[in-house]
Coordinates of C-alpha atoms and ligand atoms in Angstrom, one line a residue:
M475 CA 14.6 24.7 -6.0
S476 CA 14.2 21.7 -3.9
L477 CA 14.4 19.6 -7.0
D478 CA 18.2 20.8 -7.0
M479 CA 18.4 20.1 -3.4
L480 CA 17.6 16.4 -4.3
K481 CA 19.9 16.5 -7.1
Q482 CA 22.8 17.8 -5.1
T483 CA 22.0 15.0 -2.5
L484 CA 22.1 12.3 -5.2
E485 CA 25.4 13.8 -6.5
R486 CA 27.0 13.7 -3.0
L487 CA 25.8 10.0 -2.5
Q488 CA 27.5 9.0 -5.8
A489 CA 30.5 10.8 -4.9
S490 CA 30.7 8.9 -1.8
G491 CA 30.1 5.6 -3.6
H492 CA 26.7 5.1 -2.1
G493 CA 23.4 4.5 -3.8
V494 CA 19.8 4.5 -3.1
R495 CA 17.0 2.4 -4.2
F496 CA 13.5 3.6 -4.6
W497 CA 10.2 1.7 -4.9
L498 CA 6.7 2.8 -6.0
R499 CA 3.3 1.7 -4.7
D500 CA 0.1 3.0 -6.0
D501 CA -3.3 2.3 -4.4
D502 CA -6.8 1.7 -5.0
A503 CA -7.0 0.6 -8.6
V504 CA -10.3 -1.3 -9.3
E505 CA -10.6 -0.8 -13.1
P506 CA -9.0 0.7 -16.1
T507 CA -9.3 4.4 -16.2
P508 CA -7.6 7.2 -18.0
A509 CA -5.6 7.9 -14.9
L510 CA -4.4 4.7 -14.6
E511 CA -3.2 4.6 -18.2
R512 CA -1.3 7.8 -17.6
L513 CA 0.4 6.1 -14.5
L514 CA 1.3 2.9 -16.6
A515 CA 2.6 5.1 -19.7
L516 CA 4.7 7.4 -17.1
T517 CA 6.3 4.6 -15.3
A518 CA 6.9 2.6 -18.6
I519 CA 8.7 5.4 -20.2
H520 CA 11.1 5.5 -17.0
D521 CA 11.4 1.9 -16.6
V522 CA 10.1 2.3 -13.0
P523 CA 8.5 -0.7 -11.6
L524 CA 5.2 -0.4 -10.1
T525 CA 3.1 -2.1 -7.4
L526 CA -0.6 -1.7 -7.7
A527 CA -2.6 -2.1 -4.5
I528 CA -5.7 -3.2 -5.9
I529 CA -9.2 -3.5 -3.9
P530 CA -10.3 -7.1 -4.6
E531 CA -14.2 -6.7 -4.1
G532 CA -15.0 -4.7 -7.2
T533 CA -12.3 -5.4 -9.7
G534 CA -12.4 -8.1 -12.4
A535 CA -11.2 -9.1 -15.8
A536 CA -11.2 -5.6 -17.2
L537 CA -8.3 -4.3 -15.2
A538 CA -6.6 -7.6 -15.4
E539 CA -7.0 -7.2 -19.3
A540 CA -5.4 -3.7 -19.1
L541 CA -2.4 -4.8 -17.0
R542 CA -1.6 -8.0 -18.8
G543 CA 1.9 -8.1 -20.2
G544 CA 3.2 -5.4 -18.1
D545 CA 6.2 -7.1 -16.9
D546 CA 7.1 -4.3 -14.4
V547 CA 3.6 -4.0 -12.9
L548 CA 2.9 -6.1 -9.8
V549 CA -0.4 -6.6 -8.0
A550 CA -0.9 -6.6 -4.0
V551 CA -3.9 -7.0 -2.0
H552 CA -5.6 -3.7 -0.9
G553 CA -7.8 -5.1 1.9
W554 CA -11.1 -6.4 0.6
S555 CA -13.7 -3.7 -0.2
H556 CA -11.8 -0.5 1.3
A557 CA -14.8 -0.1 3.8
N558 CA -14.5 1.7 6.9
H559 CA -15.4 -0.4 10.1
A560 CA -14.0 2.2 12.6
G561 CA -16.2 4.6 14.6
P562 CA -17.0 8.1 13.6
R563 CA -14.5 9.6 16.0
E564 CA -11.6 7.1 14.8
K565 CA -9.2 7.2 12.0
K566 CA -10.7 5.1 9.2
Q567 CA -9.6 1.3 9.2
E568 CA -11.0 -1.7 7.4
L569 CA -8.5 -4.2 9.1
G570 CA -8.8 -3.0 12.6
S571 CA -10.2 -4.9 15.6
H572 CA -13.8 -3.4 15.2
R573 CA -15.1 -6.7 14.0
P574 CA -14.6 -10.6 14.8
L575 CA -11.1 -11.5 13.6
D576 CA -12.7 -14.4 11.5
E577 CA -14.6 -12.2 9.2
T578 CA -11.7 -9.8 8.6
L579 CA -9.7 -12.8 7.9
Q580 CA -12.2 -14.5 5.6
E581 CA -12.4 -11.2 3.6
L582 CA -8.6 -11.2 3.2
A583 CA -8.5 -15.0 2.1
K584 CA -11.2 -14.0 -0.6
G585 CA -8.9 -11.1 -1.7
F586 CA -5.9 -13.2 -1.8
D587 CA -7.6 -15.9 -3.9
K588 CA -9.3 -13.5 -6.2
L589 CA -6.3 -11.4 -7.0
S590 CA -3.8 -14.4 -7.2
G591 CA -6.2 -16.0 -9.7
L592 CA -6.7 -13.0 -12.0
Y593 CA -3.0 -12.2 -11.8
P594 CA -1.1 -15.5 -12.1
Q595 CA 2.1 -13.6 -13.1
Q596 CA 1.9 -10.4 -11.5
F597 CA 0.4 -11.2 -8.1
I598 CA 2.6 -10.8 -5.0
P599 CA 1.8 -12.0 -1.7
M600 CA 1.8 -8.5 0.0
L601 CA -1.1 -7.0 1.9
V602 CA -1.4 -3.1 1.7
P603 CA -4.0 -2.5 4.4
P604 CA -6.6 0.3 3.6
W605 CA -5.4 3.8 5.1
N606 CA -2.3 1.9 6.0
R607 CA -3.8 0.7 9.3
I608 CA -4.0 -2.9 10.6
A609 CA -4.5 -4.5 13.9
P610 CA -1.6 -6.5 15.4
S611 CA -4.1 -9.7 15.7
V612 CA -4.8 -9.5 12.1
V613 CA -1.1 -9.2 11.1
E614 CA -0.3 -12.1 13.3
A615 CA -2.7 -14.2 11.3
L616 CA -1.5 -13.1 7.9
P617 CA 0.9 -15.8 7.2
S618 CA -1.8 -18.5 7.8
L619 CA -3.6 -16.9 4.8
G620 CA -0.4 -17.1 2.6
F621 CA 0.7 -13.6 2.9
R622 CA 4.4 -13.3 3.0
A623 CA 4.9 -9.3 3.4
L624 CA 3.3 -6.3 4.5
S625 CA 3.3 -2.5 3.4
V626 CA 2.0 0.3 5.3
F627 CA 3.4 3.9 5.8
G628 CA 6.3 5.2 7.9
A629 CA 9.6 3.7 9.3
E630 CA 9.7 -0.2 9.3
Q631 CA 9.3 -1.8 12.5
P632 CA 10.0 -5.6 13.2
G633 CA 6.8 -7.8 13.3
A634 CA 5.4 -10.9 12.3
L635 CA 6.2 -10.4 8.4
P636 CA 8.5 -8.6 6.5
L637 CA 7.8 -5.1 5.8
L638 CA 8.2 -3.0 2.6
N639 CA 6.7 0.5 3.4
T640 CA 6.1 3.7 1.7
H641 CA 7.8 6.8 3.2
V642 CA 6.7 9.7 1.1
D643 CA 2.9 10.2 0.5
I644 CA 2.6 12.7 -2.5
M645 CA -1.0 13.6 -1.8
N646 CA -2.4 16.2 0.6
W647 CA -5.3 14.5 2.2
H648 CA -6.2 17.3 4.6
G649 CA -6.4 20.4 2.7
I650 CA -6.9 20.7 -0.9
R651 CA -7.1 16.7 -1.5
G652 CA -4.4 17.5 -4.4
G653 CA -0.8 16.7 -4.7
R654 CA 1.5 18.1 -2.1
D655 CA 3.7 21.1 -3.2
P656 CA 6.6 19.3 -5.2
A657 CA 9.2 21.6 -3.7
E658 CA 8.2 20.4 -0.2
L659 CA 8.2 16.7 -1.4
F660 CA 11.8 17.0 -3.0
R661 CA 12.9 18.6 0.2
D662 CA 11.3 15.8 2.2
L663 CA 13.1 13.2 -0.1
A664 CA 16.4 14.8 0.3
E665 CA 16.1 14.7 4.1
L666 CA 15.2 11.1 3.9
L667 CA 18.2 10.4 1.9
E668 CA 20.6 12.3 4.4
A669 CA 18.9 10.4 7.5
P670 CA 21.2 8.0 9.3
E671 CA 18.8 5.3 9.3
R672 CA 17.6 5.1 5.8
P673 CA 15.1 2.5 4.6
V674 CA 16.4 -0.5 2.5
A675 CA 14.3 1.2 -0.3
I676 CA 12.3 4.4 -0.1
G677 CA 8.8 4.0 -0.9
I678 CA 6.9 6.5 -2.8
L679 CA 3.1 6.4 -2.3
T680 CA 0.6 7.5 -5.1
H681 CA -3.3 7.5 -5.7
H682 CA -3.6 7.8 -9.5
L683 CA -7.4 8.4 -9.2
V684 CA -7.0 11.6 -7.3
H685 CA -3.8 13.1 -8.9
D686 CA -4.0 16.7 -9.8
E687 CA -1.3 18.3 -12.0
N688 CA 0.9 19.0 -9.0
A689 CA 0.9 15.3 -8.4
W690 CA 1.8 14.2 -12.0
R691 CA 4.5 17.0 -12.3
F692 CA 6.3 15.7 -9.3
L693 CA 6.2 12.1 -10.5
E694 CA 7.5 13.3 -13.6
E695 CA 10.3 15.5 -12.3
L696 CA 11.2 12.7 -9.8
F697 CA 11.6 10.1 -12.5
E698 CA 13.4 12.4 -14.7
A699 CA 15.9 13.2 -11.8
T700 CA 16.4 9.5 -10.5
A701 CA 15.6 7.1 -13.4
D702 CA 19.0 7.3 -15.2
H703 CA 21.0 8.6 -12.2
P704 CA 24.0 6.3 -11.3
A705 CA 23.5 6.5 -7.8
C706 CA 19.6 5.6 -7.9
T707 CA 18.0 2.0 -8.6
W708 CA 14.2 1.8 -9.0
I709 CA 13.4 -1.7 -7.6
S710 CA 10.1 -3.8 -7.8
A711 CA 8.6 -5.1 -4.5
R712 CA 9.4 -8.6 -5.7
E713 CA 13.1 -7.7 -5.7
A714 CA 13.1 -5.7 -2.6
L715 CA 11.4 -8.5 -0.6
D716 CA 12.7 -11.5 -2.5
L717 CA 9.1 -12.8 -3.2
Ligands
LIG2259 ZN1 -6.4 2.8 -0.4

């Protein structure tokens, strides 16, 4: 039902001479897994460029080998170890203000160096903070570490760095920890498309390691409805940010 809603919205956009751009960010990759293979196969079939936010600390040659040659797969820095340093009553954060700033920045520099070394072609200098949260003091220091863009969740706000955010998270983190109801997701997307202030590119956020069949089904249906649609373009983070 709601997939139809999205399709109708796209028809209207096309009829009015407008287009929409999407981009895809998938978080938490460390090593090759069957779920990652499934994601890579799915995005390749539909020619959808993918940005993988990789957790630097535990990753290495195995993942780099699996991603080598994937022209449409870019790599961004996902914190350092995805460790939570916030207190028990706070929302989880690796890059908050709970530790000395220098300690956080040293880790981010290590992550930048490690991933840019492992992925000479596919690395982009974009930071994806774990849990999409980051202290303003850390953001301010990012350009000095070489970062040229930041990606979190929600509407883009002006800041020290260009932002390329995600706007639709396909997972339900609070209830069943599975994919959100595809009908609901398509309705959310249709609403975003109709919003007066549409983002430059609508960011879809996925987490391949915890996808259930709902999550995979939504992605398949989304790509089928949009990848070849004349009003839609899937762009890479590099293209969106001119990196
Ligand atoms: Zn993460």
